[in-house]
């Protein structure tokens, strides 16, 4: 389906949705119905919402519009689910010494690049978590990261990351950007931060980004303020969150945290070498309107990249540029195939694994948060 | 050649769904296999290091871990030793322990198990002080900072 093409028929859209209906039914339920009513209702709501969005992706030919609705909801529900889990288990979202030294800190994908050099040289992971068998165990997150990299490359950042929906959401609030994008070389900042935190972490044998720079600590867990050091850490987390997750996305209409700060995003750009999908631009169809350049949330389309017919290596494969292009010149592409290859076939081949990844990654979290909300409304208690 | 590349591209793309399914459905066995294959463990800076010895005091036990001076390539000048007491229900109001870390230093530590207040005494010059005192896995844990003997 190219731009301006009529929507896919209801019947054909439904037929193409059938595999996703079956797979998500199994993956979201784990093969059995939850025992209690709030969880059953949460399962039904999550299943319906995800499959409605997938159906609409097929019917309308738009990718980002429906992805974003789920992805932003996922980020909000993740915070509710994660923080309530911490409060339920620990009584607080503060990270105590007891929790850290007992290996009870949930591991997140952003730590991965910082752990690799110490892991290679010392065979140890510099994180106060647990390797296997617990909530957000380290090896489990590595497995998810490897799977995401092989299937989607940096598409992880638009279809899997539980934080990215926050700045994605804020970047859509205003109708027009108040700030035009940063000057060119600012887009290299995440690579500089990546280099800095990798070296810093290897030298200190501690995850430097988590200790000092992660904006999402402000809405997940952090060390209680008890001296100047912890006060500086808390101030850093909070100010980076406000600047990169709220204010800059609002003003620039771009995913500022993902484009200008996140070292994992920079690291994950390399995974765009190994997955089978890419975003390409058909130079013959392109009318140089630059809508895609203006809409790209991570500055991954530039005049130079348009001239080369491709998005930059930092592309998140969110589909925003594909949706925006009035001529259907920007499209998903299967690597290795020629210009004559079917664009809608390539898009379908991409959105099945990408959507399945999002549904599976987000489904459990969304169900947990929705069940807690239902319980809150019906009993006045979250858990 | 172009046809082969096209076929390979589509085959690779078609494999993405099985890869995603394997990632989530096989997460537990794959995680265990990854941990086993790499041999990765938690850094001793967080885990406290391997257990060196356990002293049984009758009602409660003291676990002494090895001194951790681990750096990226060699040893650091400063490290720590972790001492643990458990179970909490059997601990006296104040535990007293003489700790000898072979080749690294010695000290006597007392810990008030009601308040978490700890104190070092009779410490050798290599002992720098207490860095962590916290409830820990159904007991108490302290970390004592050490420097390499000069």
PDB file of C-alpha atoms in Angstrom, chain A residues 23 26-27 97-98 101-102 118-119 121-132 138-140 142-144 147 150-151 202-207 211 274-277 334-338 341-342 349 352-353 356-357 360-361, chain B residues 2 5-10 12-14 16-17 19-28 30-32 34-35 37-47 70-73 76 82 131-139 141 143:
ATOM      1  CA  UNK A  23       0.224 -15.725  18.416  1.00  0.00           C
ATOM      2  CA  UNK A  26      -0.892 -17.640  23.227  1.00  0.00           C
ATOM      3  CA  UNK A  27       1.931 -15.285  24.197  1.00  0.00           C
ATOM      4  CA  UNK A  97      22.014  -1.041  50.308  1.00  0.00           C
ATOM      5  CA  UNK A  98      20.244  -4.199  51.412  1.00  0.00           C
ATOM      6  CA  UNK A 101      24.058  -5.970  47.884  1.00  0.00           C
ATOM      7  CA  UNK A 102      21.527  -8.814  47.903  1.00  0.00           C
ATOM      8  CA  UNK A 118      34.467  -5.937  32.227  1.00  0.00           C
ATOM      9  CA  UNK A 119      32.606  -9.138  31.273  1.00  0.00           C
ATOM     10  CA  UNK A 121      38.178  -9.235  30.877  1.00  0.00           C
ATOM     11  CA  UNK A 122      36.970 -10.364  34.306  1.00  0.00           C
ATOM     12  CA  UNK A 123      34.065 -12.692  33.415  1.00  0.00           C
ATOM     13  CA  UNK A 124      31.895 -10.725  35.806  1.00  0.00           C
ATOM     14  CA  UNK A 125      28.942  -8.395  35.335  1.00  0.00           C
ATOM     15  CA  UNK A 126      29.332  -5.027  37.029  1.00  0.00           C
ATOM     16  CA  UNK A 127      25.755  -4.737  38.244  1.00  0.00           C
ATOM     17  CA  UNK A 128      24.096  -5.446  41.602  1.00  0.00           C
ATOM     18  CA  UNK A 129      21.580  -7.868  40.080  1.00  0.00           C
ATOM     19  CA  UNK A 130      21.179 -11.603  39.628  1.00  0.00           C
ATOM     20  CA  UNK A 131      22.241 -13.628  36.588  1.00  0.00           C
ATOM     21  CA  UNK A 132      19.156 -15.859  36.235  1.00  0.00           C
ATOM     22  CA  UNK A 138      20.709 -10.100  33.744  1.00  0.00           C
ATOM     23  CA  UNK A 139      20.953 -13.109  31.408  1.00  0.00           C
ATOM     24  CA  UNK A 140      17.268 -12.784  30.488  1.00  0.00           C
ATOM     25  CA  UNK A 142      20.807 -10.192  27.344  1.00  0.00           C
ATOM     26  CA  UNK A 143      18.703 -12.856  25.585  1.00  0.00           C
ATOM     27  CA  UNK A 144      15.978 -10.307  24.798  1.00  0.00           C
ATOM     28  CA  UNK A 147      16.807 -11.493  19.871  1.00  0.00           C
ATOM     29  CA  UNK A 150      18.865 -10.007  15.222  1.00  0.00           C
ATOM     30  CA  UNK A 151      15.236  -9.394  14.308  1.00  0.00           C
ATOM     31  CA  UNK A 202      35.390  -0.269  32.835  1.00  0.00           C
ATOM     32  CA  UNK A 203      37.747   1.876  34.907  1.00  0.00           C
ATOM     33  CA  UNK A 204      35.485   2.072  37.947  1.00  0.00           C
ATOM     34  CA  UNK A 205      33.930  -1.396  37.555  1.00  0.00           C
ATOM     35  CA  UNK A 206      30.531   0.099  38.183  1.00  0.00           C
ATOM     36  CA  UNK A 207      27.748   1.111  35.732  1.00  0.00           C
ATOM     37  CA  UNK A 211      24.910   5.895  38.866  1.00  0.00           C
ATOM     38  CA  UNK A 274      22.727  -7.296  11.471  1.00  0.00           C
ATOM     39  CA  UNK A 275      18.949  -7.205  11.123  1.00  0.00           C
ATOM     40  CA  UNK A 276      17.222  -7.792   7.774  1.00  0.00           C
ATOM     41  CA  UNK A 277      15.266  -4.529   7.587  1.00  0.00           C
ATOM     42  CA  UNK A 334      14.326  -5.981   3.073  1.00  0.00           C
ATOM     43  CA  UNK A 335      18.100  -5.914   2.736  1.00  0.00           C
ATOM     44  CA  UNK A 336      19.437  -7.777  -0.257  1.00  0.00           C
ATOM     45  CA  UNK A 337      16.322  -7.194  -2.337  1.00  0.00           C
ATOM     46  CA  UNK A 338      16.363  -4.889  -5.331  1.00  0.00           C
ATOM     47  CA  UNK A 341      10.859  -5.664  -4.594  1.00  0.00           C
ATOM     48  CA  UNK A 342       7.348  -5.177  -3.248  1.00  0.00           C
ATOM     49  CA  UNK A 349       7.665  -8.759   6.693  1.00  0.00           C
ATOM     50  CA  UNK A 352       4.988  -8.945  11.919  1.00  0.00           C
ATOM     51  CA  UNK A 353       8.169  -9.521  13.970  1.00  0.00           C
ATOM     52  CA  UNK A 356       5.049  -9.403  17.859  1.00  0.00           C
ATOM     53  CA  UNK A 357       8.089  -8.153  19.765  1.00  0.00           C
ATOM     54  CA  UNK A 360       5.158  -9.752  23.879  1.00  0.00           C
ATOM     55  CA  UNK A 361       7.543  -7.312  25.525  1.00  0.00           C
TER      56      UNK A 361
ATOM     57  CA  UNK B   2      21.058 -10.556  -7.443  1.00  0.00           C
ATOM     58  CA  UNK B   5      20.749 -11.965  -2.583  1.00  0.00           C
ATOM     59  CA  UNK B   6      17.012 -11.370  -2.898  1.00  0.00           C
ATOM     60  CA  UNK B   7      16.262 -14.908  -1.770  1.00  0.00           C
ATOM     61  CA  UNK B   8      18.678 -14.618   1.127  1.00  0.00           C
ATOM     62  CA  UNK B   9      17.149 -11.262   2.117  1.00  0.00           C
ATOM     63  CA  UNK B  10      13.610 -12.623   2.175  1.00  0.00           C
ATOM     64  CA  UNK B  12      16.467 -13.679   6.608  1.00  0.00           C
ATOM     65  CA  UNK B  13      13.416 -11.412   6.965  1.00  0.00           C
ATOM     66  CA  UNK B  14      11.075 -14.405   7.265  1.00  0.00           C
ATOM     67  CA  UNK B  16      12.671 -12.643  12.157  1.00  0.00           C
ATOM     68  CA  UNK B  17       9.338 -13.966  13.483  1.00  0.00           C
ATOM     69  CA  UNK B  19      13.704 -15.343  16.236  1.00  0.00           C
ATOM     70  CA  UNK B  20      11.235 -13.216  18.213  1.00  0.00           C
ATOM     71  CA  UNK B  21       9.245 -16.290  19.240  1.00  0.00           C
ATOM     72  CA  UNK B  22      12.394 -18.123  20.317  1.00  0.00           C
ATOM     73  CA  UNK B  23      13.536 -15.063  22.268  1.00  0.00           C
ATOM     74  CA  UNK B  24      10.450 -15.009  24.437  1.00  0.00           C
ATOM     75  CA  UNK B  25       9.366 -18.647  24.512  1.00  0.00           C
ATOM     76  CA  UNK B  26      12.889 -19.878  25.107  1.00  0.00           C
ATOM     77  CA  UNK B  27      13.906 -17.084  27.437  1.00  0.00           C
ATOM     78  CA  UNK B  28      14.503 -19.178  30.554  1.00  0.00           C
ATOM     79  CA  UNK B  30      18.392 -19.530  26.785  1.00  0.00           C
ATOM     80  CA  UNK B  31      19.215 -17.365  29.827  1.00  0.00           C
ATOM     81  CA  UNK B  32      20.563 -20.331  31.738  1.00  0.00           C
ATOM     82  CA  UNK B  34      23.980 -17.996  28.214  1.00  0.00           C
ATOM     83  CA  UNK B  35      25.018 -17.759  31.869  1.00  0.00           C
ATOM     84  CA  UNK B  37      28.300 -20.697  28.357  1.00  0.00           C
ATOM     85  CA  UNK B  38      29.840 -17.364  29.277  1.00  0.00           C
ATOM     86  CA  UNK B  39      30.634 -18.289  32.859  1.00  0.00           C
ATOM     87  CA  UNK B  40      29.659 -14.757  33.843  1.00  0.00           C
ATOM     88  CA  UNK B  41      28.968 -14.099  37.500  1.00  0.00           C
ATOM     89  CA  UNK B  42      28.125 -10.952  39.447  1.00  0.00           C
ATOM     90  CA  UNK B  43      31.152  -8.765  40.075  1.00  0.00           C
ATOM     91  CA  UNK B  44      32.614  -9.327  43.563  1.00  0.00           C
ATOM     92  CA  UNK B  45      32.344  -5.574  44.076  1.00  0.00           C
ATOM     93  CA  UNK B  46      28.594  -6.239  44.336  1.00  0.00           C
ATOM     94  CA  UNK B  47      28.383  -9.882  45.445  1.00  0.00           C
ATOM     95  CA  UNK B  70      39.699  -6.931  41.915  1.00  0.00           C
ATOM     96  CA  UNK B  71      40.340  -4.399  39.177  1.00  0.00           C
ATOM     97  CA  UNK B  72      39.821  -4.586  35.441  1.00  0.00           C
ATOM     98  CA  UNK B  73      43.278  -5.959  34.686  1.00  0.00           C
ATOM     99  CA  UNK B  76      43.571  -2.212  42.960  1.00  0.00           C
ATOM    100  CA  UNK B  82      32.691  -8.459  53.591  1.00  0.00           C
ATOM    101  CA  UNK B 131      32.061   1.442  54.146  1.00  0.00           C
ATOM    102  CA  UNK B 132      28.763  -0.453  54.358  1.00  0.00           C
ATOM    103  CA  UNK B 133      26.600  -1.643  57.259  1.00  0.00           C
ATOM    104  CA  UNK B 134      23.235  -3.055  56.215  1.00  0.00           C
ATOM    105  CA  UNK B 135      20.653  -5.741  56.879  1.00  0.00           C
ATOM    106  CA  UNK B 136      21.416  -8.529  54.450  1.00  0.00           C
ATOM    107  CA  UNK B 137      19.657 -11.766  53.460  1.00  0.00           C
ATOM    108  CA  UNK B 138      18.088 -12.426  56.852  1.00  0.00           C
ATOM    109  CA  UNK B 139      21.047 -11.155  58.843  1.00  0.00           C
ATOM    110  CA  UNK B 141      26.506  -7.443  56.639  1.00  0.00           C
ATOM    111  CA  UNK B 143      32.139  -4.114  54.466  1.00  0.00           C
TER     112      UNK B 143
END
